mmCIF file of C-alpha atoms in Angstrom:
data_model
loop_
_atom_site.group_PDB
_atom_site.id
_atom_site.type_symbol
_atom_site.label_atom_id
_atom_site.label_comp_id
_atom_site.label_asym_id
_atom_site.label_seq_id
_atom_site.Cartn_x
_atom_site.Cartn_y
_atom_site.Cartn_z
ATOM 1 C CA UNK Q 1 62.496 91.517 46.726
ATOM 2 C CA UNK Q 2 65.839 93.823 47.000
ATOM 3 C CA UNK Q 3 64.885 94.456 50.544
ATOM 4 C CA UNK Q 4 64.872 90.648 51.509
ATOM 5 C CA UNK Q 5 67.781 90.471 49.952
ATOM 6 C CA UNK Q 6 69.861 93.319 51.250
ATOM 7 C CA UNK Q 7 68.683 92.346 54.620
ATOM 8 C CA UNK Q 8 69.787 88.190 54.339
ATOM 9 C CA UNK Q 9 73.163 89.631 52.828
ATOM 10 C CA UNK Q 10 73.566 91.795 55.627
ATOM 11 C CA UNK Q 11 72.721 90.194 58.301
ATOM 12 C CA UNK Q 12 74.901 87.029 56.986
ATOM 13 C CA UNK Q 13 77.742 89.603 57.578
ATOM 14 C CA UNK Q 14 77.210 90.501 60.769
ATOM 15 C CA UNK Q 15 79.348 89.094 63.520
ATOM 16 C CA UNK Q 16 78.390 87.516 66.845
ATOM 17 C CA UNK Q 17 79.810 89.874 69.612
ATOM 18 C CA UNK Q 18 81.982 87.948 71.942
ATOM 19 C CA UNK Q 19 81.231 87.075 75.545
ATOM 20 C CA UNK Q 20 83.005 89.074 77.749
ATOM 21 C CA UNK Q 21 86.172 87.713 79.491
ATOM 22 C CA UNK Q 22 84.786 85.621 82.602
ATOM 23 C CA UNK Q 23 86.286 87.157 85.858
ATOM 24 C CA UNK Q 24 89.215 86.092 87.318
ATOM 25 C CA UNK Q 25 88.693 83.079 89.557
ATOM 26 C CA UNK Q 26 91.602 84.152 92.034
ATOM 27 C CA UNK Q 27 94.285 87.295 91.716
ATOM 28 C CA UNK Q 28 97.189 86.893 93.891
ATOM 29 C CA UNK Q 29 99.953 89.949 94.134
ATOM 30 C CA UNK Q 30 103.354 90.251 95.911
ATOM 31 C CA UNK Q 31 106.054 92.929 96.092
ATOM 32 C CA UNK Q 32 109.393 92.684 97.301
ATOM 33 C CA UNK Q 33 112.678 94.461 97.182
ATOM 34 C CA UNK Q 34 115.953 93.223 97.911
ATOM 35 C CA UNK Q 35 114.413 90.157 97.479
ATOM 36 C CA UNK Q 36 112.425 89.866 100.908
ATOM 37 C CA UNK Q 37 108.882 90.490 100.923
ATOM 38 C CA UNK Q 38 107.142 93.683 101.756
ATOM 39 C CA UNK Q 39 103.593 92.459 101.328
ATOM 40 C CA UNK Q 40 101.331 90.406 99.635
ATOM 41 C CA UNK Q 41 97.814 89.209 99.130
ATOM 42 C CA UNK Q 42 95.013 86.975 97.543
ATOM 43 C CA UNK Q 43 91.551 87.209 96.740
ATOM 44 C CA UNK Q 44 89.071 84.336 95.698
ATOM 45 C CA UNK Q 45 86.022 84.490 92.886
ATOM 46 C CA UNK Q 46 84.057 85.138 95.944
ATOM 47 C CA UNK Q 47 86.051 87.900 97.702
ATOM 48 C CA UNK Q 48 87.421 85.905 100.421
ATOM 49 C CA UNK Q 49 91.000 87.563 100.928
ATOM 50 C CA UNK Q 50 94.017 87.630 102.765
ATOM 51 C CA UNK Q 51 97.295 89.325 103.228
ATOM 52 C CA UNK Q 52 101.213 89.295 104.964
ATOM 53 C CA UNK Q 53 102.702 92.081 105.345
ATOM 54 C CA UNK Q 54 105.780 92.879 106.393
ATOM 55 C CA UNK Q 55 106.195 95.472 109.793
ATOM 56 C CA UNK Q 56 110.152 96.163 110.674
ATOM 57 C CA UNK Q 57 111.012 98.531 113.410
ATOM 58 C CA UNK Q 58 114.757 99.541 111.755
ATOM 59 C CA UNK Q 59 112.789 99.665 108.345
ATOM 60 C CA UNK Q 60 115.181 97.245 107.008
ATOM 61 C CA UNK Q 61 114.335 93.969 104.190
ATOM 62 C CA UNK Q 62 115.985 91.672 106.462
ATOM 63 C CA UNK Q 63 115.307 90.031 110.190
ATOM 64 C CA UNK Q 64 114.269 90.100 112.748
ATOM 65 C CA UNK Q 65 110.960 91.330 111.641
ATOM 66 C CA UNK Q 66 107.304 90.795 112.363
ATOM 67 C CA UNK Q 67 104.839 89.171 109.451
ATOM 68 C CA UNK Q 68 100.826 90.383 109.691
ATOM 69 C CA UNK Q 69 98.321 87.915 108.341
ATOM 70 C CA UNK Q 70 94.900 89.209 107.989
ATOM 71 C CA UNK Q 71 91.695 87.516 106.513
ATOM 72 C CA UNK Q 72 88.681 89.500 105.123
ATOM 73 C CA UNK Q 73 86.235 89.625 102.532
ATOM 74 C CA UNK Q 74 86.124 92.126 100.196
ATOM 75 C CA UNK Q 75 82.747 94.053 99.602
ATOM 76 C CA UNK Q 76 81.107 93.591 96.948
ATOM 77 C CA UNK Q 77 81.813 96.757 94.728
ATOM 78 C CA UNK Q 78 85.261 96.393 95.572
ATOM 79 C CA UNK Q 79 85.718 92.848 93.899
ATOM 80 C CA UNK Q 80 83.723 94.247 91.212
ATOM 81 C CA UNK Q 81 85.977 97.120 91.145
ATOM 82 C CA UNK Q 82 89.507 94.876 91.136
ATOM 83 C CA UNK Q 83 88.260 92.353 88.675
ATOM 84 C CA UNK Q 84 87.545 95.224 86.254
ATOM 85 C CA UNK Q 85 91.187 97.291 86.800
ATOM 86 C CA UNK Q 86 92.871 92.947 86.387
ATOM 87 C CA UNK Q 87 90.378 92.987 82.831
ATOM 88 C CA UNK Q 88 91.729 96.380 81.871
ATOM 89 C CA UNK Q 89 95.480 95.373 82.472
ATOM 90 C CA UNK Q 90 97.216 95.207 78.693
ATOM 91 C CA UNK Q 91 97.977 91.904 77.101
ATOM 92 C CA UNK Q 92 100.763 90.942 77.116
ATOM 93 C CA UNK Q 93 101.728 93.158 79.584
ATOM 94 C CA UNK Q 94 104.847 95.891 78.900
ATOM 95 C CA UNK Q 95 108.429 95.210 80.278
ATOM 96 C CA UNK Q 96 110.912 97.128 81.944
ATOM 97 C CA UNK Q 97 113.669 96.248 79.496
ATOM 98 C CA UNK Q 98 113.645 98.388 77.624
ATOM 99 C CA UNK Q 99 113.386 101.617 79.985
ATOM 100 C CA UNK Q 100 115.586 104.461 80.185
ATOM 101 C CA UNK Q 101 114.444 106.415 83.056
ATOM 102 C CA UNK Q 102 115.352 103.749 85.887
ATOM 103 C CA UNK Q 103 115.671 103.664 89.615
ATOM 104 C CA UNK Q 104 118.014 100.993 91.123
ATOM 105 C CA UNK Q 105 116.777 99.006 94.025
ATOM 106 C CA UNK Q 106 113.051 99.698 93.499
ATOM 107 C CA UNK Q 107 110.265 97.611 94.692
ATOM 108 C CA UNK Q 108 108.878 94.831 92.199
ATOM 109 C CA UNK Q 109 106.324 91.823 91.683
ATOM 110 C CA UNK Q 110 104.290 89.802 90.708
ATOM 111 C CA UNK Q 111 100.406 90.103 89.759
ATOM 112 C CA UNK Q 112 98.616 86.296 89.173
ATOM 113 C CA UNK Q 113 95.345 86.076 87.976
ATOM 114 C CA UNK Q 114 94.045 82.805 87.191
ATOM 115 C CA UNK Q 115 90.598 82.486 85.339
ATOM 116 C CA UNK Q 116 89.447 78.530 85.300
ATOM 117 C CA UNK Q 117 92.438 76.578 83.920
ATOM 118 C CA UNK Q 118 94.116 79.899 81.969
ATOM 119 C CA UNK Q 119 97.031 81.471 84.850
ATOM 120 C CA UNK Q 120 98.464 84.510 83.999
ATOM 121 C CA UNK Q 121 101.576 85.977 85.606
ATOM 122 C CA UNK Q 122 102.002 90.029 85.176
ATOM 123 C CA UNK Q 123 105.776 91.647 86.400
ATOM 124 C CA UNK Q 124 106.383 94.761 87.415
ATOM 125 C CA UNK Q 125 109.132 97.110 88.557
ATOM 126 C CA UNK Q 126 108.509 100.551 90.185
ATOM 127 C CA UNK Q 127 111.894 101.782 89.054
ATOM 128 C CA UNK Q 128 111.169 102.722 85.357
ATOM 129 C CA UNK Q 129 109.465 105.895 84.777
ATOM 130 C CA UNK Q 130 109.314 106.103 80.965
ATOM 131 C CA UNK Q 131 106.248 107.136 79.643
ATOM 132 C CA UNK Q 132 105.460 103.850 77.879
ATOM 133 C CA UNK Q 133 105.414 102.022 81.534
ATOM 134 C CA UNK Q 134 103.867 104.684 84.176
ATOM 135 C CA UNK Q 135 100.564 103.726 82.930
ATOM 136 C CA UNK Q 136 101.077 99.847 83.442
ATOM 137 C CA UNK Q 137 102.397 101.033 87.375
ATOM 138 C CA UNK Q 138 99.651 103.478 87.986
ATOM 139 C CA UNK Q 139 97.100 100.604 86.870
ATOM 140 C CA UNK Q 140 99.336 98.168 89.272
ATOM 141 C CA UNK Q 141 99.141 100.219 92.095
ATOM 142 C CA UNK Q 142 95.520 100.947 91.955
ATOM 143 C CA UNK Q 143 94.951 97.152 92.204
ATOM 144 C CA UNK Q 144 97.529 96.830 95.152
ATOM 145 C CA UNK Q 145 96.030 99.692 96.968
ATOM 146 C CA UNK Q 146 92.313 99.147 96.381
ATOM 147 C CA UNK Q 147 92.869 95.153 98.170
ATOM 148 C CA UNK Q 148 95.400 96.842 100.603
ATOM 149 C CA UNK Q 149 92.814 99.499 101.832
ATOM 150 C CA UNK Q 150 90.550 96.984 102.569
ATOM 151 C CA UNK Q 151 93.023 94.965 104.465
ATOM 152 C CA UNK Q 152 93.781 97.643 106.288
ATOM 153 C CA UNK Q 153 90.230 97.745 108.046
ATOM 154 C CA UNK Q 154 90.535 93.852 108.681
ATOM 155 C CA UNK Q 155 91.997 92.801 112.321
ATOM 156 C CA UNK Q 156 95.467 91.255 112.148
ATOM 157 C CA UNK Q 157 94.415 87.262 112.433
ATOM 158 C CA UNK Q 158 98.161 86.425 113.489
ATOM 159 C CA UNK Q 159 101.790 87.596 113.934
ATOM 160 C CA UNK Q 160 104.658 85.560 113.001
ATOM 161 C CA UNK Q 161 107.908 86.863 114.655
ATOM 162 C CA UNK Q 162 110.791 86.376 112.027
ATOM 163 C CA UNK Q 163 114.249 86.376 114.147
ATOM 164 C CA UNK Q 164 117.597 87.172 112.647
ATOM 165 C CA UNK Q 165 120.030 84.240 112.231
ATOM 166 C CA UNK Q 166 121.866 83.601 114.316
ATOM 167 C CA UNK Q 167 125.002 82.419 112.745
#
């Protein structure tokens, strides 16, 4: 009788383990500085991607400059891959306000990742180097480079010319 017991009253305490987060349905990243773009991409639930990126010949944030769209799909162990790194990214997500060991004029962004009606926007800002942040960059980065590296085996789709003004 104690056993039937000890097992109801147990097992009346144990908790349901939760589902685990759905995937993202779309992630979409950009990085700037100066305010101008230096790349950025997308990728559906289903892998289909794209990207711009930025190519200047004097280097400079500003026109004239050439924008390269590409469209791929990413494999299948690499969406796996960046939907896991997006699941491991802390929530909410650390600031730069409060850093000490800052860079002026460093490249910064934007990570979205949108799972069914929930949107989630992520900043970052390569210029702080304390040690509370460099984890939240390194994860950032390994997103950025793991869609980039992928992109960078894609053909470029189009090139849009971006002149200076002319005023």
């Amino acid at each position: 009788m104690a056993i039937p017991l000890a097992c109801a009253l147990l097992g009346a305490c144990q908790t349901v383990p939760a589902e685990p987060a759905a995937p993202p349905a779309a992630l979409a990243f950009e990085v700037k500085s100066w305010g101008a773009l230096i790349h950025s991409w997308s990728v559906a639930a289903d892998g289909a991607a794209t990207t711009v990126t930025r190519q200047s010949k004097s280097g400079s944030p500003w026109p004239p400059y050439t924008l390269e769209h590409r469209r791929f799909t990413l494999a299948a162990v690499d969406l796996a891959r960046l939907q896991a790194l997006a699941a491991a990214l802390p929530n909410p997500e650390p600031t730069d306000d409060k850093c000490q060991q800052r860079m002026t004029d460093a490249a910064y962004g934007s990570l979205s990742i949108a799972r069914g009606a929930e949107a989630r926007a992520l900043k970052f800002y390569e210029g702080c180097f304390d040690a509370y942040y460099a984890p939240y960059i390194t994860q950032m980065k390994a997103i950025d480079a793991l869609v980039m590296d992928a992109a960078a085996k894609a053909p470029i789709e189009r090139r849009e010319e971006v002149a200076a003004d002319s005023n």
